[in-house]
Coordinates of C-alpha atoms in Angstrom, one line a residue:
M1207 CA 107.0 158.1 98.8
T1208 CA 105.4 159.3 95.2
V1209 CA 104.0 156.5 93.1
P1210 CA 105.2 156.9 89.4
H1211 CA 102.4 158.2 87.0
S1212 CA 103.0 155.1 84.9
W1213 CA 102.0 152.7 87.8
R1214 CA 98.5 154.5 88.0
N1215 CA 98.1 154.0 84.4
S1216 CA 96.5 150.6 83.6
K1217 CA 97.4 150.8 79.7
K1218 CA 100.9 151.6 80.5
I1219 CA 101.2 148.7 83.1
R1220 CA 100.1 146.3 80.5
N1221 CA 102.5 147.7 78.1
C1222 CA 105.2 147.1 80.5
R1223 CA 104.5 143.6 81.2
P1224 CA 107.1 141.0 79.8
R1225 CA 106.1 139.2 76.7
P1226 CA 107.8 136.3 74.7
V1227 CA 110.2 137.3 72.2
T1228 CA 108.5 134.8 69.8
D1229 CA 105.9 132.3 69.5
Q1230 CA 108.1 129.7 68.0
P1231 CA 108.0 126.5 70.0
A1232 CA 110.9 125.8 72.4
S1233 CA 113.8 123.7 71.2
I1234 CA 114.9 120.7 73.0
P1235 CA 118.6 120.0 73.0
D1236 CA 119.7 116.6 71.5
S1237 CA 121.7 115.9 74.6
K1238 CA 118.5 115.7 76.8
V1239 CA 116.8 113.6 74.0
G1240 CA 119.7 111.3 74.1
Q1241 CA 119.9 111.1 78.0
L1242 CA 116.4 110.1 78.4
D1243 CA 116.6 107.5 75.5
T1244 CA 119.6 105.9 77.1
L1245 CA 117.9 105.9 80.4
L1246 CA 114.9 104.3 79.0
H1247 CA 117.0 101.6 77.3
R1248 CA 118.8 101.0 80.6
S1249 CA 115.7 100.5 82.3
G1250 CA 115.0 97.3 80.2
V1251 CA 111.1 98.1 79.8
L1252 CA 111.6 98.3 75.9
D1253 CA 112.7 94.6 75.7
L1254 CA 109.7 93.5 77.9
I1255 CA 107.3 95.4 75.8
D1256 CA 108.7 94.4 72.4
A1257 CA 108.6 90.7 73.6
E1258 CA 105.0 91.0 74.6
L1259 CA 104.0 92.7 71.3
T1260 CA 106.0 90.1 69.1
G1261 CA 103.5 88.3 67.0
R1262 CA 100.5 90.6 67.3
P1263 CA 98.6 91.1 64.2
G1264 CA 98.7 94.3 62.3
P1265 CA 101.4 96.7 61.2
D1266 CA 104.1 97.7 63.7
G1267 CA 103.3 101.4 63.5
L1268 CA 105.4 103.9 65.4
P1269 CA 107.8 102.4 67.8
V1270 CA 106.7 102.2 71.4
R1271 CA 110.2 103.7 72.3
T1272 CA 109.3 107.0 70.6
V1273 CA 106.2 107.5 72.5
L1274 CA 108.0 106.6 75.8
V1275 CA 110.8 109.2 75.2
G1276 CA 108.2 111.6 74.1
L1277 CA 106.5 111.2 77.5
L1278 CA 109.6 111.7 79.4
L1279 CA 110.5 114.8 77.5
S1280 CA 106.9 116.2 77.9
L1281 CA 107.2 115.4 81.7
H1282 CA 110.6 117.1 82.0
Y1283 CA 109.8 120.3 80.2
H1284 CA 105.8 120.7 80.3
Q1285 CA 105.1 118.6 83.4
S1286 CA 102.5 116.7 81.5
A1287 CA 101.9 113.1 80.6
T1288 CA 99.3 113.7 77.9
L1289 CA 99.7 112.3 74.4
A1290 CA 98.6 115.6 72.8
D1291 CA 101.6 117.2 74.6
V1292 CA 103.8 114.4 73.3
C1293 CA 102.7 115.1 69.7
R1294 CA 103.6 118.7 70.0
V1295 CA 107.1 117.8 71.5
L1296 CA 108.1 115.2 69.1
L1297 CA 106.8 117.4 66.0
D1298 CA 107.8 121.0 67.1
E1299 CA 110.5 120.9 69.7
L1300 CA 113.0 118.3 68.4
S1301 CA 115.9 119.0 65.9
L1302 CA 116.0 116.9 62.7
T1303 CA 118.8 114.9 64.1
A1304 CA 116.5 113.9 67.2
R1305 CA 113.5 113.1 65.1
N1306 CA 115.7 110.9 63.3
W1307 CA 116.8 109.0 66.3
L1308 CA 113.0 108.4 67.3
H1309 CA 111.9 107.6 63.8
V1310 CA 109.8 110.7 63.6
T1311 CA 110.2 111.2 59.8
G1312 CA 108.2 111.9 56.8
V1313 CA 105.8 114.3 58.3
D1314 CA 105.2 117.8 57.0
R1315 CA 104.8 119.6 60.2
R1316 CA 103.1 122.6 58.4
D1317 CA 100.3 120.3 56.9
P1318 CA 97.3 120.0 59.5
H1319 CA 96.2 116.8 58.1
A1320 CA 99.8 115.3 58.4
R1321 CA 99.7 116.4 62.0
I1322 CA 96.5 114.9 62.8
A1323 CA 97.6 111.6 60.9
F1324 CA 100.6 111.7 63.1
S1325 CA 98.9 112.0 66.3
R1326 CA 96.8 109.1 65.6
R1327 CA 99.8 107.1 65.1
V1328 CA 101.0 108.3 68.5
Y1329 CA 97.8 107.2 70.2
R1330 CA 97.8 103.8 68.5
A1331 CA 101.4 103.3 69.5
F1332 CA 100.4 103.9 73.1
D1333 CA 97.3 101.8 72.8
R1334 CA 99.2 98.6 71.8
P1335 CA 101.1 98.0 74.9
T1336 CA 98.2 99.1 77.1
T1337 CA 96.0 96.5 75.1
A1338 CA 98.6 93.8 75.5
L1339 CA 99.2 94.1 78.9
D1340 CA 95.5 94.5 80.0
P1341 CA 94.3 91.2 81.7
Y1342 CA 90.7 91.6 80.3
R1343 CA 90.5 94.2 77.6
C1344 CA 87.1 96.2 77.6
D1345 CA 85.8 99.2 76.0
R1346 CA 87.6 102.2 77.6
R1347 CA 85.5 104.8 75.8
R1348 CA 82.1 104.5 77.5
R1349 CA 80.6 103.6 80.8
L1350 CA 79.7 99.9 80.9
P1351 CA 76.9 98.4 82.8
A1352 CA 77.7 97.4 86.3
D1353 CA 77.6 93.6 85.8
E1354 CA 79.6 93.7 82.7
A1355 CA 82.3 95.9 84.2
A1356 CA 82.4 93.7 87.3
L1357 CA 83.5 90.7 85.0
H1358 CA 86.5 92.8 83.7
A1359 CA 87.3 94.2 87.0
A1360 CA 87.4 90.5 88.4
A1361 CA 90.5 89.8 86.0
W1362 CA 92.6 92.1 88.4
E1363 CA 91.8 89.9 91.1
D1364 CA 91.5 86.4 90.2
D1365 CA 94.1 83.6 89.9
D1366 CA 94.0 82.9 86.3
P1367 CA 97.5 82.1 84.9
E1368 CA 97.2 84.3 82.1
H1369 CA 95.9 87.2 84.0
L1370 CA 98.6 86.7 86.7
R1371 CA 101.3 86.9 84.2
R1372 CA 100.0 90.1 82.5
R1373 CA 99.7 91.7 85.9
R1374 CA 103.1 90.7 87.0
L1375 CA 104.6 91.8 83.7
L1376 CA 103.0 95.4 84.1
Q1377 CA 104.3 95.8 87.6
E1378 CA 107.8 94.6 86.5
I1379 CA 107.6 97.5 83.9
S1380 CA 106.6 100.1 86.5
D1381 CA 109.5 98.8 88.9
R1382 CA 112.1 99.0 86.2
L1383 CA 111.0 102.5 85.2
V1384 CA 111.4 103.7 89.0
L1385 CA 114.3 101.7 90.0
V1386 CA 116.5 102.7 86.9
T1387 CA 116.9 106.2 88.7
V1388 CA 117.7 104.5 92.0
R1389 CA 120.4 102.5 90.3
L1390 CA 121.6 105.7 88.9
A1391 CA 121.9 107.2 92.1
H1392 CA 123.5 104.0 93.8
K1393 CA 126.2 104.0 91.0
R1394 CA 127.2 107.5 91.7
G1395 CA 127.7 106.4 95.4
L1396 CA 125.1 108.7 96.7
F1397 CA 123.6 106.0 99.1
K1398 CA 127.0 105.5 100.7
G1399 CA 126.5 105.5 104.6
W1400 CA 122.7 105.3 104.2
K1401 CA 121.3 103.0 106.9
G1402 CA 118.4 101.5 105.0
D1403 CA 115.8 103.4 106.8
I1404 CA 112.6 103.4 104.5
G1405 CA 109.2 105.0 105.0
I1406 CA 105.8 103.6 103.2
D1407 CA 102.8 105.5 102.6
T1408 CA 99.8 105.1 100.4
T1409 CA 98.5 108.4 98.6
P1410 CA 95.4 108.8 96.5
L1411 CA 95.5 109.4 92.8
P1412 CA 92.2 110.9 91.6
A1413 CA 90.7 109.6 88.6
W1414 CA 89.6 112.0 85.6
H1415 CA 86.4 110.0 85.2
H1416 CA 83.2 110.1 87.3
E1417 CA 82.5 107.6 90.1
P1418 CA 79.7 104.7 89.3
R1419 CA 76.2 105.6 89.1
T1420 CA 74.4 103.0 91.2
H1421 CA 71.0 104.4 90.4
K1422 CA 71.6 104.1 86.7
G1423 CA 73.4 100.6 86.7
L1424 CA 76.5 102.3 85.2
A1425 CA 80.1 101.7 86.3
S1426 CA 82.9 104.1 85.9
V1427 CA 85.2 104.2 82.8
E1428 CA 88.0 103.4 85.4
I1429 CA 86.5 100.0 86.3
T1430 CA 89.4 99.2 88.9
A1431 CA 89.2 102.7 90.7
G1432 CA 87.5 103.1 94.0
W1433 CA 87.2 105.3 97.1
H1434 CA 90.4 106.2 99.0
Y1435 CA 90.0 107.5 102.5
C1436 CA 92.8 109.5 103.9
G1437 CA 93.5 109.1 107.7
G1438 CA 90.7 110.7 109.7
S1439 CA 88.8 111.8 106.8
T1440 CA 85.1 110.8 106.0
E1441 CA 85.2 112.1 102.5
G1442 CA 86.6 109.8 99.9
I1443 CA 88.6 110.4 96.7
F1444 CA 87.6 108.4 93.7
G1445 CA 90.7 106.7 91.8
H1446 CA 93.5 104.7 92.4
S1447 CA 96.2 104.4 95.5
A1448 CA 99.7 104.6 94.9
T1449 CA 102.1 102.9 97.3
L1450 CA 105.3 104.8 97.4
L1451 CA 108.7 104.1 99.4
V1452 CA 111.0 106.9 100.5
A1453 CA 114.7 106.6 101.4
G1454 CA 114.4 108.1 104.9
S1455 CA 116.8 109.0 107.7
R1456 CA 116.3 108.9 111.7
R1457 CA 117.3 111.7 113.9
H1458 CA 120.3 111.5 116.0
P1459 CA 119.1 110.5 119.7
A1460 CA 121.1 113.1 121.4
G1461 CA 120.7 115.8 118.6
H1462 CA 122.9 115.6 115.5
P1463 CA 126.6 115.9 116.3
R1464 CA 127.3 118.4 113.5
A1465 CA 125.1 121.3 114.1
G1466 CA 124.3 123.2 111.0
H1467 CA 124.9 120.2 108.5
R1468 CA 122.4 118.0 107.0
I1469 CA 121.1 115.1 108.9
S1470 CA 120.4 113.1 105.9
E1471 CA 123.5 112.3 103.7
H1472 CA 121.5 111.0 100.7
P1473 CA 118.8 112.0 98.3
Q1474 CA 115.4 111.2 99.4
L1475 CA 114.3 109.3 96.4
A1476 CA 111.1 107.3 95.7
L1477 CA 112.4 103.8 95.8
G1478 CA 109.3 102.0 94.8
L1479 CA 105.7 102.3 93.3
V1480 CA 102.8 100.1 93.2
L1481 CA 99.2 101.3 91.7
D1482 CA 96.3 99.4 93.0
T1483 CA 92.7 99.9 93.8
P1484 CA 92.2 101.7 97.1
G1485 CA 91.9 99.4 100.2
K1486 CA 93.4 96.5 98.3
R1487 CA 96.6 94.5 99.2
L1488 CA 98.2 97.3 101.1
G1489 CA 100.5 95.1 102.9
P1490 CA 101.5 92.9 100.1
N1491 CA 102.1 95.9 97.9
A1492 CA 104.6 97.2 100.3
I1493 CA 106.4 94.0 100.5
H1494 CA 106.6 93.6 96.9
A1495 CA 108.3 96.9 96.7
L1496 CA 110.8 96.1 99.4
K1497 CA 111.7 92.8 97.8
A1498 CA 112.5 94.7 94.7
L1499 CA 115.2 96.6 96.6
V1500 CA 117.0 93.2 97.7
P1501 CA 119.3 93.0 94.5
F1502 CA 120.8 96.5 95.4
G1503 CA 122.3 95.2 98.5
F1504 CA 121.1 98.0 100.6
P1505 CA 121.0 97.5 104.3
A1506 CA 117.8 96.7 106.0
G1507 CA 117.0 99.5 108.6
V1508 CA 114.0 101.0 110.2
L1509 CA 110.7 100.6 108.4
A1510 CA 108.2 103.5 109.5
V1511 CA 104.6 103.1 108.6
D1512 CA 101.2 104.6 109.4
R1513 CA 98.3 103.0 110.9
A1514 CA 96.9 101.7 107.9
Y1515 CA 99.8 99.1 107.9
T1516 CA 99.4 98.3 111.4
D1517 CA 95.9 97.1 110.6
Q1518 CA 97.2 94.5 108.0
T1519 CA 97.4 90.8 109.1
T1520 CA 100.7 89.5 110.3
P1521 CA 101.4 87.3 107.2
H1522 CA 100.4 90.2 104.9
F1523 CA 103.0 92.8 106.2
A1524 CA 104.8 92.6 109.5
E1525 CA 106.0 88.9 109.3
P1526 CA 107.5 89.3 105.6
A1527 CA 109.0 92.6 106.6
R1528 CA 110.9 91.2 109.7
R1529 CA 111.9 88.2 107.5
L1530 CA 113.7 90.9 105.1
G1531 CA 115.4 92.3 108.2
Y1532 CA 113.6 95.5 108.8
R1533 CA 112.7 96.8 112.2
L1534 CA 109.3 98.1 112.4
V1535 CA 108.2 101.5 113.7
L1536 CA 104.4 101.7 114.0
D1537 CA 101.6 104.0 115.3
Y1538 CA 98.3 102.8 116.8
K1539 CA 94.6 103.8 116.6
Q1540 CA 92.9 104.8 119.9
K1541 CA 91.5 101.4 120.6
Q1542 CA 94.7 99.8 120.0
R1543 CA 96.7 101.4 122.5
G1544 CA 97.7 99.9 126.0
I1545 CA 97.8 96.2 126.7
Q1546 CA 97.4 94.5 123.3
G1547 CA 97.7 90.9 124.3
S1548 CA 100.2 88.3 125.8
T1549 CA 102.7 85.5 124.8
P1550 CA 102.0 82.0 125.9
S1551 CA 105.0 82.4 128.4
G1552 CA 102.8 85.1 130.2
A1553 CA 104.8 88.2 128.9
L1554 CA 102.4 91.4 128.3
L1555 CA 102.4 93.0 124.8
V1556 CA 102.3 96.7 125.9
D1557 CA 102.2 99.1 123.0
G1558 CA 104.1 96.8 120.8
S1559 CA 106.8 95.9 123.4
L1560 CA 106.9 92.7 125.5
A1561 CA 107.0 93.6 129.1
C1562 CA 107.1 91.9 132.5
P1563 CA 103.8 90.2 133.5
A1564 CA 103.9 92.2 136.7
M1565 CA 104.3 95.6 135.3
P1566 CA 102.5 98.2 137.2
T1567 CA 99.1 98.9 135.9
R1568 CA 99.3 102.4 135.7
F1569 CA 102.4 102.1 133.5
A1570 CA 100.7 99.4 131.2
H1571 CA 97.6 101.5 130.8
A1572 CA 99.3 104.8 130.5
T1573 CA 98.0 105.2 126.7
T1574 CA 94.8 103.3 127.1
G1575 CA 92.0 105.2 125.5
L1576 CA 94.1 108.3 124.8
D1577 CA 93.0 110.3 121.5
D1578 CA 95.4 111.3 118.8
D1579 CA 95.7 114.7 119.9
T1580 CA 97.1 113.7 123.3
I1581 CA 99.6 111.5 121.6
R1582 CA 100.8 114.0 119.4
A1583 CA 101.3 116.7 122.1
M1584 CA 102.3 114.6 125.2
D1585 CA 102.4 116.6 128.5
A1586 CA 104.8 116.1 131.2
Q1587 CA 102.8 113.5 133.2
L1588 CA 102.4 111.2 130.0
T1589 CA 106.0 111.7 129.2
E1590 CA 107.0 110.6 132.8
L1591 CA 104.9 107.4 132.5
I1592 CA 106.2 106.5 129.3
A1593 CA 110.0 106.8 130.7
Q1594 CA 108.8 104.8 133.9
R1595 CA 107.8 101.9 131.6
Q1596 CA 111.2 101.3 130.1
P1597 CA 112.8 99.2 132.9
F1598 CA 109.8 96.8 132.8
F1599 CA 110.4 95.8 129.1
L1600 CA 112.0 92.6 128.2
K1601 CA 115.6 93.1 126.9
T1602 CA 116.8 91.6 123.8
K1603 CA 119.3 88.7 124.3
Q1604 CA 119.8 87.9 120.8
A1605 CA 119.0 89.9 117.5
A1606 CA 116.7 88.5 114.7
D1607 CA 118.3 85.8 112.7
T1608 CA 117.5 85.0 109.0
R1609 CA 114.3 83.8 109.9
G1610 CA 113.4 86.5 112.0
T1611 CA 113.5 84.7 115.3
I1612 CA 114.6 86.7 118.2
R1613 CA 115.5 85.8 121.9
L1614 CA 114.4 88.0 124.9
Q1615 CA 115.2 87.9 128.5
C1616 CA 113.4 89.0 131.9
P1617 CA 114.2 92.6 133.0
A1618 CA 115.5 91.2 136.3
G1619 CA 117.9 88.7 134.8
T1620 CA 121.4 89.4 133.6
S1621 CA 122.3 93.2 133.9
P1622 CA 118.9 93.9 135.7
S1623 CA 117.0 96.9 135.2
V1624 CA 114.4 96.3 137.9
N1625 CA 114.3 94.5 141.4
C1626 CA 112.1 91.5 141.4
P1627 CA 111.3 89.6 144.5
R1628 CA 109.8 86.8 142.6
F1629 CA 113.0 86.3 140.4
H1630 CA 115.4 86.4 143.6
R1631 CA 113.1 83.7 145.2
V1632 CA 112.7 81.4 142.1
H1633 CA 116.4 81.7 141.0
G1634 CA 118.2 81.8 144.5
T1635 CA 119.6 85.3 144.4
A1636 CA 117.7 86.8 147.4
N1637 CA 120.6 86.4 149.7
A1638 CA 123.2 88.1 147.6
Q1639 CA 125.7 90.1 149.6
P1640 CA 125.3 93.9 149.1
K1641 CA 128.3 95.7 147.2
A1642 CA 129.9 99.0 147.8
V1643 CA 129.2 101.7 145.3
D1644 CA 131.1 104.7 144.7
L1645 CA 128.6 107.6 145.1
T1646 CA 130.9 109.9 143.0
S1647 CA 130.4 107.8 139.8
P1648 CA 126.9 108.4 138.1
R1649 CA 127.2 105.2 136.3
A1650 CA 128.1 103.0 139.4
T1651 CA 125.1 104.8 141.3
A1652 CA 122.7 104.2 138.5
A1653 CA 123.5 100.4 138.4
H1654 CA 123.1 99.9 142.1
T1655 CA 120.0 97.8 143.2
A1656 CA 118.7 100.7 145.2
A1657 CA 118.6 103.0 142.1
K1658 CA 116.3 100.4 140.2
P1659 CA 112.4 100.3 140.4
T1660 CA 110.9 97.3 142.2
V1661 CA 108.5 95.0 140.6
P1662 CA 105.3 95.1 142.9
L1663 CA 103.9 91.9 143.7
P1664 CA 100.3 91.1 145.1
A1665 CA 100.0 90.9 149.0
A1666 CA 98.9 87.2 148.6
E1667 CA 101.9 86.3 146.8
R1668 CA 104.1 87.9 149.2
L1669 CA 102.5 86.2 152.1
H1670 CA 102.0 82.7 150.5
P1671 CA 104.3 82.4 147.8
P1672 CA 102.9 79.8 145.0
P1673 CA 105.0 76.9 143.7
K1674 CA 107.4 77.6 140.8
G1675 CA 105.2 75.6 138.5
E1676 CA 102.2 77.9 139.0
L1677 CA 104.2 81.1 137.8
P1678 CA 104.2 82.3 134.2
R1679 CA 106.9 80.6 132.1
I1680 CA 108.9 83.9 131.7
C1681 CA 109.4 83.8 135.4
Q1682 CA 110.4 80.2 135.7
K1683 CA 112.9 80.5 132.7
P1684 CA 114.0 84.0 132.2
T1685 CA 114.7 83.8 128.5
L1686 CA 111.9 83.8 125.8
T1687 CA 112.2 82.7 122.1
L1688 CA 110.0 84.6 120.0
H1689 CA 109.5 83.2 116.5
P1690 CA 107.8 85.2 113.6
G1691 CA 104.1 85.2 114.1
G1692 CA 104.5 84.0 117.5
L1693 CA 102.0 86.3 119.0
G1694 CA 99.2 85.2 116.8
P1695 CA 97.0 87.9 115.6
H1696 CA 98.6 90.4 118.0
D1697 CA 101.9 89.8 116.3
K1698 CA 101.0 92.8 113.9
F1699 CA 101.2 95.3 116.9
R1700 CA 104.7 94.3 117.8
Q1701 CA 107.6 96.8 117.0
D1702 CA 111.3 97.2 117.7
F1703 CA 111.2 100.6 119.6
P1704 CA 109.3 101.3 122.9
Y1705 CA 106.2 103.2 121.7
L1706 CA 106.3 107.0 122.3
G1707 CA 109.8 106.7 123.8
P1708 CA 112.9 108.7 122.6
A1709 CA 114.1 106.0 120.3
W1710 CA 110.6 105.9 118.8
H1711 CA 110.2 109.7 118.3
D1712 CA 113.8 109.7 116.8
A1713 CA 112.8 107.2 114.1
Y1714 CA 109.1 107.5 113.3
K1715 CA 108.8 111.4 113.1
P1716 CA 111.7 112.1 110.8
I1717 CA 110.8 109.2 108.3
R1718 CA 107.3 110.2 108.3
A1719 CA 108.2 113.6 107.6
N1720 CA 110.2 112.1 104.7
N1721 CA 107.1 110.6 103.5
E1722 CA 105.1 113.8 103.5
G1723 CA 108.0 115.6 101.7
L1724 CA 108.1 113.1 98.9
N1725 CA 104.2 113.4 98.6
G1726 CA 104.4 117.1 98.4
R1727 CA 107.0 116.9 95.7
A1728 CA 105.1 114.3 93.7
K1729 CA 102.0 116.7 94.0
S1730 CA 103.8 120.0 93.5
H1731 CA 103.7 122.3 90.4
R1732 CA 106.4 120.5 88.6
I1733 CA 105.3 116.9 88.7
D1734 CA 101.6 116.6 90.1
I1735 CA 100.7 112.9 90.1
S1736 CA 97.3 114.0 91.8
D1737 CA 96.3 116.1 88.9
P1738 CA 94.2 113.6 86.5
K1739 CA 94.3 116.4 83.9
K1740 CA 98.1 115.5 83.3
R1741 CA 97.4 111.7 82.7
L1742 CA 94.3 111.5 80.9
A1743 CA 94.7 108.0 79.3
H1744 CA 92.1 105.3 80.0
G1745 CA 92.5 102.2 82.0
R1746 CA 94.7 101.1 84.8
V1747 CA 97.5 99.8 82.5
A1748 CA 97.9 103.2 81.1
Q1749 CA 97.6 105.0 84.5
T1750 CA 100.3 102.5 85.9
I1751 CA 102.9 103.4 83.1
L1752 CA 102.1 107.0 83.1
V1753 CA 102.4 107.4 87.0
A1754 CA 105.8 105.1 86.7
L1755 CA 107.1 107.6 84.1
M1756 CA 106.0 110.6 86.4
T1757 CA 107.7 108.9 89.5
C1758 CA 111.1 108.3 87.3
T1759 CA 111.0 112.2 86.1
L1760 CA 110.5 113.1 89.8
N1761 CA 113.6 111.1 91.0
L1762 CA 115.5 112.7 88.2
Q1763 CA 114.5 116.3 89.4
I1764 CA 115.3 115.1 92.9
L1765 CA 118.9 114.0 91.9
H1766 CA 119.2 117.4 89.9
D1767 CA 118.2 119.3 92.9
W1768 CA 120.4 117.3 95.3
H1769 CA 123.6 118.0 93.3
L1770 CA 122.5 121.9 93.3
A1771 CA 122.0 121.7 96.9
T1772 CA 125.1 119.9 97.9
G1773 CA 127.4 121.7 95.4
T1774 CA 128.5 118.2 94.2
Q1775 CA 129.0 117.3 90.5
P1776 CA 127.6 113.9 89.2
T1777 CA 130.3 111.4 89.4
P1778 CA 130.9 109.0 86.5
E1779 CA 129.4 105.6 86.6
T1780 CA 132.0 103.1 87.7
T1781 CA 132.0 99.5 86.3
G1782 CA 133.0 98.1 89.8
N1783 CA 129.9 99.1 91.4
D1784 CA 127.6 97.2 88.9
L1785 CA 124.4 95.5 90.4
S1786 CA 123.9 91.8 90.6
H1787 CA 120.3 92.1 89.0
N1788 CA 121.7 94.3 85.9
S1789 CA 121.5 91.2 83.7
H1790 CA 118.3 92.1 82.2
V1791 CA 119.3 95.7 81.4
M1792 CA 120.2 96.3 78.0
T1793 CA 123.7 97.2 77.2
I1794 CA 123.9 100.9 75.6
T1795 CA 126.6 102.0 73.4
S1796 CA 127.0 105.7 72.3
A1797 CA 126.0 104.5 68.7
S1798 CA 122.4 104.4 69.6
T1799 CA 122.1 108.3 70.1
G1800 CA 125.5 109.5 70.2
I1801 CA 124.9 110.9 73.8
P1802 CA 126.3 109.6 76.9
P1803 CA 123.8 108.7 79.7
P1804 CA 122.5 111.3 82.3

C-alpha cells in the first residue's frame, strides 16, 4: 500500500490537525445550572451552612451557594474542583440569566482588575464555611512547628463539646451531598429488587502538600494527614483516607439464570463517604456510613470488607454491623487462618464459622499457614478439603433477631449432616432402626446415614466413654445461643458464610470487584479524587467538602451512564416514594431557577 505523500510531510500533517473553531469559552446551558442548583438545595447543606454562618462578623459577601454551584459545574464540565476554574465558569461560561440566579452581577468580565476582585470574593466565600466548621482554626498558608500543629490536630481527636459539634456538622454536610444522589436514584425506583449488599473499602487521597519534616521540626500544611498503606504495600501515601460504600450484588450460586443479562439490576452508586486520617476509626467510620442509610429503608444484605476491617475490634465494627442486620463476609491474614478460638460451650471457631469440637484436624487446619497466593488460586486438594469441612459446621436453627442473637445446633442433631457416636450415646439414638432407602432417588440416597461422614472420636473415648457432665456443653445440649460479642476478642473473625466455600466466593468476589470498580471510576480521567491538583484548597474541612462534591458528581455520572447502558429514561419522581428522613430537605419550587430538578 502506498502511503499518501501528505502523510510523509510533517508540515502538512500539522495543518491537517483538527483545531477549535474559536477560542471563545464554552457556554453552559441554563438547564444544567438550574438542575445542579436544585439538587444542591434539595440536599439541605445550604441551610446547615447558613445557620452556622449566622451572626458571624463581617459582610455577607458572595453567597456560599454560588461557590458550591460553581464547583459542581466545574466538576461536571472540567473535572476540576479548584476555585480558579470556578471563577472562569461563573464569569465566562454562564449566560446572563444564570449569573443573575447566582448573584454574579456587576462584574466587568473584560476588566482584569474586576476579574481579580471577583476571584478574591470567591475565595473568601469558600473560606467562610471552612473557617466556621474547623474545630481549631490554624494558619493554613505555612508549615507550623510540630508542637503547635499537634495542638490543632488534637482538636480532631478530643472530646470537647464544641469540637465534636463542628466535626459532626461537617460530616453531616458531607453525608447530605453524597446521599442526595442516592435519594434521587431511590425515588426513580432504580434500587427496586436490590438485596442490600454493600462493599466497604478505604482508599488513599494523596495530599498536595509535603509530609512533615522531622529533622526541621516542621509539620505539614495538612496537619491531619498521615501515611496510608495499601494492602501488602510497604510504601505509604501521604494524605487522607476515604471510606467508600458501594451498592454491590452477589453472583448466583449456580450461575445467573438469565445468561447474557446483567447480574446487577441497579446502578453501583457510592452510598457513603467519610474522610479521615489514615488508620483512624476505620470501623466506626464504616458504621456511621451504614447508619446514614437506615432512613432509606433499604434491606440489610451482605457486607463484604477486606482484611483491614477484620482487624477492627468487635465493638468498633463487627458487633454494630450485625446489629444493623448485615451478614459479614470477611477475609483473613495468613496468621489468622485456621482455628481462631472456641466458645464456652466447646464449639471451635474455624475460619469464622463455628464447628463441631471433634472436627477432624486435617479439616480444621486446612488453611492454617497458607499464604495469600495459595488462597486466591486454590488447587483441587484445598478445594476438596474445604468441601469436606461443610458437614461439621454448626447449623443455623434460628436467624438473628433485632439484637443480633442467633441460635445454632449440633450438626448431628435435627436433619443431621454427620454421624456422631457421641451424640447417639448421649441422646439415646444409637439403637435407631435402619430405614429402607430408594437407591434410585439421589435425594434419599444423600440423606441416608451411610452417605454422611462420621465424626472421629479418640480411641480412649470409644473404649471408656466419659460421663455426660465431662463432655463439652454443645455435646450435652445440642443447641447454642450466641449473643453479639459472645466470642470475646475472637468475635471479629466470625462471618456468615463458610470461608472459601461456594457461597463465600459468590458473595465476596463480586462485591469486592464492585468496590474496585467504584475506585476505578472515582480515580479515572473524568472525576479523579486521587489527583491533589484538582482539589488544591487547604485544610481537612475544605478537602472533605470538595471530595463530597466530587462523589456527588461521580454518582450523577453513574446514573447518566446507567440510563444510557440500559436504554431506560429517567422516570419522574413520585410523591408516594418520599423518604422518612426528608424533613430536613428544603422544598424547591420552579421559582428559584425556573428549571426542573435533574
